[in-house]
Amino acid sequence: LQEALPWNRLLFPFIWLPVVLYGGLMRHLFIRLIGEEKMSLSRTQSLGFYGSIPLVLLTLPGMLLATLFPYIPGPGGVPGTSQAAAFLSTVLVFAGWLWHGVIVMKGAQQLYGQQSNRSILTWLFSPVVGGLHSSCLWFGLFFLLVGLPAAG
C-alpha cells in the first residue's frame, strides 16, 4: 500500500490546473463549432475556472476523508476502513460536478446568449471529448508499450 504523504495533497492544485485549462479549451472549440458570434478564449477560460471552484472545494473534503478514513476493498474487508467515507466522498464529487454544470450553463447563457439546450451541450462537450482523448491516449500508450496482440 502506498502511504498518503502530505506533499501528495499539495500537488492537488497543479493536477487540477491542466484539467481546467483543457476543459476550457475544448468548451471554446465547441462554442466556435456551433457558431457563436461573440466569443473569446479568455471569457471561456474564466467561465471554466469560475465553474471549477465548487468542484475543487467539494473534492477537498473527500480527499481529507480518504486520508483520515481510508477504504481499501479486499476479500473480507480490511479492518479500519470506512465505506461511508468513500460513499460521502463520491457524493461530494458528484454534487460538485453538478454545481459546476449549473455555473457553466448559466454563464454560457449570460456570456454567449445561449438557450438552455445549447448551454447543456456546451457544458457536457468538454468532459465527453476529454474522456475520448484520454481513452485514445491510454490505449495508444498501452499498445505502444505492450505491442499489438499476435494474430493467432
mmCIF file of C-alpha atoms in Angstrom:
data_model
loop_
_atom_site.group_PDB
_atom_site.id
_atom_site.type_symbol
_atom_site.label_atom_id
_atom_site.label_comp_id
_atom_site.label_asym_id
_atom_site.label_seq_id
_atom_site.Cartn_x
_atom_site.Cartn_y
_atom_site.Cartn_z
ATOM 1 C CA LEU A 1 0.000 0.000 0.000
ATOM 2 C CA GLN A 2 1.153 3.472 -0.806
ATOM 3 C CA GLU A 3 1.307 5.824 2.138
ATOM 4 C CA ALA A 4 -0.715 9.021 1.979
ATOM 5 C CA LEU A 5 2.080 11.545 2.187
ATOM 6 C CA PRO A 6 1.274 15.204 2.905
ATOM 7 C CA TRP A 7 3.029 16.517 -0.186
ATOM 8 C CA ASN A 8 0.771 14.354 -2.378
ATOM 9 C CA ARG A 9 -2.074 16.624 -1.243
ATOM 10 C CA LEU A 10 -0.013 19.718 -2.038
ATOM 11 C CA LEU A 11 0.075 18.692 -5.704
ATOM 12 C CA PHE A 12 -3.722 18.967 -5.884
ATOM 13 C CA PRO A 13 -3.861 22.461 -7.498
ATOM 14 C CA PHE A 14 -1.205 21.530 -10.037
ATOM 15 C CA ILE A 15 -3.163 18.439 -11.049
ATOM 16 C CA TRP A 16 -6.428 20.376 -11.457
ATOM 17 C CA LEU A 17 -4.928 23.292 -13.410
ATOM 18 C CA PRO A 18 -4.302 21.401 -16.694
ATOM 19 C CA VAL A 19 -7.706 19.713 -16.408
ATOM 20 C CA VAL A 20 -9.487 23.067 -16.089
ATOM 21 C CA LEU A 21 -7.420 24.617 -18.905
ATOM 22 C CA TYR A 22 -8.119 21.654 -21.192
ATOM 23 C CA GLY A 23 -11.831 21.745 -20.378
ATOM 24 C CA GLY A 24 -11.982 25.469 -21.154
ATOM 25 C CA LEU A 25 -10.157 24.980 -24.448
ATOM 26 C CA MET A 26 -12.498 22.151 -25.514
ATOM 27 C CA ARG A 27 -15.510 24.237 -24.496
ATOM 28 C CA HIS A 28 -14.173 27.182 -26.536
ATOM 29 C CA LEU A 29 -13.678 24.974 -29.588
ATOM 30 C CA PHE A 30 -17.238 23.676 -29.234
ATOM 31 C CA ILE A 31 -18.619 27.210 -28.962
ATOM 32 C CA ARG A 32 -16.684 28.097 -32.097
ATOM 33 C CA LEU A 33 -18.006 24.943 -33.808
ATOM 34 C CA ILE A 34 -21.645 25.808 -33.121
ATOM 35 C CA GLY A 35 -21.057 29.304 -34.483
ATOM 36 C CA GLU A 36 -21.487 31.676 -31.587
ATOM 37 C CA GLU A 37 -20.715 35.221 -32.690
ATOM 38 C CA LYS A 38 -19.330 36.943 -29.600
ATOM 39 C CA MET A 39 -16.790 34.516 -28.223
ATOM 40 C CA SER A 40 -13.414 34.833 -26.617
ATOM 41 C CA LEU A 41 -10.964 32.271 -25.264
ATOM 42 C CA SER A 42 -10.284 34.346 -22.157
ATOM 43 C CA ARG A 43 -14.020 34.557 -21.338
ATOM 44 C CA THR A 44 -14.454 30.838 -21.873
ATOM 45 C CA GLN A 45 -11.415 30.008 -19.714
ATOM 46 C CA SER A 46 -12.617 32.346 -16.957
ATOM 47 C CA LEU A 47 -16.011 30.628 -17.091
ATOM 48 C CA GLY A 48 -14.243 27.273 -16.744
ATOM 49 C CA PHE A 49 -12.177 28.472 -13.779
ATOM 50 C CA TYR A 50 -15.168 30.032 -12.059
ATOM 51 C CA GLY A 51 -17.248 26.903 -12.638
ATOM 52 C CA SER A 52 -14.499 24.661 -11.265
ATOM 53 C CA ILE A 53 -14.364 26.380 -7.887
ATOM 54 C CA PRO A 54 -17.225 24.328 -6.357
ATOM 55 C CA LEU A 55 -15.857 21.120 -7.875
ATOM 56 C CA VAL A 56 -12.439 21.716 -6.334
ATOM 57 C CA LEU A 57 -13.876 22.865 -2.995
ATOM 58 C CA LEU A 58 -16.110 19.798 -2.707
ATOM 59 C CA THR A 59 -13.285 17.460 -3.739
ATOM 60 C CA LEU A 60 -11.076 18.670 -0.874
ATOM 61 C CA PRO A 61 -13.287 17.225 1.914
ATOM 62 C CA GLY A 62 -13.372 13.953 0.005
ATOM 63 C CA MET A 63 -9.588 13.896 -0.048
ATOM 64 C CA LEU A 64 -9.459 14.601 3.672
ATOM 65 C CA LEU A 65 -11.977 11.830 4.349
ATOM 66 C CA ALA A 66 -9.960 9.424 2.219
ATOM 67 C CA THR A 67 -6.835 10.314 4.188
ATOM 68 C CA LEU A 68 -8.465 10.042 7.613
ATOM 69 C CA PHE A 69 -10.650 7.001 6.874
ATOM 70 C CA PRO A 70 -9.110 5.012 4.015
ATOM 71 C CA TYR A 71 -11.282 2.493 2.219
ATOM 72 C CA ILE A 72 -9.323 -0.441 0.873
ATOM 73 C CA PRO A 73 -11.597 -3.068 -0.679
ATOM 74 C CA GLY A 74 -10.482 -6.648 -0.436
ATOM 75 C CA PRO A 75 -11.637 -10.138 0.452
ATOM 76 C CA GLY A 76 -13.467 -9.977 3.730
ATOM 77 C CA GLY A 77 -12.757 -6.259 4.023
ATOM 78 C CA VAL A 78 -9.858 -4.599 5.756
ATOM 79 C CA PRO A 79 -10.235 -3.584 9.403
ATOM 80 C CA GLY A 80 -10.378 0.152 9.991
ATOM 81 C CA THR A 81 -11.794 1.064 6.582
ATOM 82 C CA SER A 82 -14.875 3.173 6.063
ATOM 83 C CA GLN A 83 -17.301 2.586 3.238
ATOM 84 C CA ALA A 84 -19.362 5.519 4.475
ATOM 85 C CA ALA A 85 -16.424 7.898 3.946
ATOM 86 C CA ALA A 86 -15.937 6.546 0.413
ATOM 87 C CA PHE A 87 -19.644 6.976 -0.330
ATOM 88 C CA LEU A 88 -19.682 10.516 1.095
ATOM 89 C CA SER A 89 -16.605 11.439 -0.962
ATOM 90 C CA THR A 90 -18.315 10.159 -4.115
ATOM 91 C CA VAL A 91 -21.484 12.117 -3.341
ATOM 92 C CA LEU A 92 -19.458 15.297 -2.726
ATOM 93 C CA VAL A 93 -17.601 14.988 -6.035
ATOM 94 C CA PHE A 94 -20.856 14.316 -7.918
ATOM 95 C CA ALA A 95 -22.531 17.311 -6.226
ATOM 96 C CA GLY A 96 -19.543 19.489 -7.150
ATOM 97 C CA TRP A 97 -19.743 18.314 -10.744
ATOM 98 C CA LEU A 98 -23.451 19.189 -10.936
ATOM 99 C CA TRP A 99 -22.813 22.571 -9.312
ATOM 100 C CA HIS A 100 -20.054 23.145 -11.860
ATOM 101 C CA GLY A 101 -22.575 22.340 -14.582
ATOM 102 C CA VAL A 102 -25.105 24.848 -13.301
ATOM 103 C CA ILE A 103 -22.468 27.599 -13.178
ATOM 104 C CA VAL A 104 -21.173 26.819 -16.677
ATOM 105 C CA MET A 105 -24.689 26.625 -18.145
ATOM 106 C CA LYS A 106 -25.778 29.910 -16.555
ATOM 107 C CA GLY A 107 -22.501 31.532 -17.616
ATOM 108 C CA ALA A 108 -22.871 30.328 -21.201
ATOM 109 C CA GLN A 109 -26.395 31.710 -21.274
ATOM 110 C CA GLN A 110 -25.229 35.108 -19.979
ATOM 111 C CA LEU A 111 -21.917 35.404 -21.871
ATOM 112 C CA TYR A 112 -22.984 33.965 -25.204
ATOM 113 C CA GLY A 113 -26.783 34.298 -25.101
ATOM 114 C CA GLN A 114 -27.264 30.559 -25.498
ATOM 115 C CA GLN A 115 -30.543 28.791 -24.958
ATOM 116 C CA SER A 116 -30.678 26.190 -22.178
ATOM 117 C CA ASN A 117 -30.349 23.189 -24.524
ATOM 118 C CA ARG A 118 -27.277 24.657 -26.174
ATOM 119 C CA SER A 119 -25.716 25.567 -22.826
ATOM 120 C CA ILE A 120 -26.168 21.958 -21.625
ATOM 121 C CA LEU A 121 -24.301 20.758 -24.720
ATOM 122 C CA THR A 122 -21.597 23.361 -24.091
ATOM 123 C CA TRP A 123 -21.151 22.051 -20.558
ATOM 124 C CA LEU A 124 -21.160 18.352 -21.468
ATOM 125 C CA PHE A 125 -18.941 18.634 -24.551
ATOM 126 C CA SER A 126 -15.591 19.056 -22.782
ATOM 127 C CA PRO A 127 -15.858 16.017 -20.445
ATOM 128 C CA VAL A 128 -17.039 13.788 -23.294
ATOM 129 C CA VAL A 129 -14.250 14.870 -25.646
ATOM 130 C CA GLY A 130 -11.735 14.819 -22.794
ATOM 131 C CA GLY A 131 -12.752 11.258 -21.950
ATOM 132 C CA LEU A 132 -12.398 10.211 -25.581
ATOM 133 C CA HIS A 133 -8.988 11.867 -25.878
ATOM 134 C CA SER A 134 -7.673 10.336 -22.669
ATOM 135 C CA SER A 135 -9.025 6.895 -23.644
ATOM 136 C CA CYS A 136 -7.302 7.073 -27.016
ATOM 137 C CA LEU A 137 -4.108 8.283 -25.348
ATOM 138 C CA TRP A 138 -4.095 5.457 -22.780
ATOM 139 C CA PHE A 139 -4.898 2.770 -25.353
ATOM 140 C CA GLY A 140 -2.225 4.178 -27.661
ATOM 141 C CA LEU A 141 0.350 4.140 -24.872
ATOM 142 C CA PHE A 142 -0.711 0.626 -23.871
ATOM 143 C CA PHE A 143 -0.272 -0.767 -27.377
ATOM 144 C CA LEU A 144 2.966 1.160 -27.813
ATOM 145 C CA LEU A 145 4.415 -0.316 -24.626
ATOM 146 C CA VAL A 146 2.914 -3.815 -24.811
ATOM 147 C CA GLY A 147 2.599 -4.234 -28.562
ATOM 148 C CA LEU A 148 -0.295 -5.409 -30.661
ATOM 149 C CA PRO A 149 -1.594 -8.915 -29.998
ATOM 150 C CA ALA A 150 -0.239 -11.507 -32.415
ATOM 151 C CA ALA A 151 -2.635 -12.876 -34.989
ATOM 152 C CA GLY A 152 -3.377 -16.400 -33.985
#
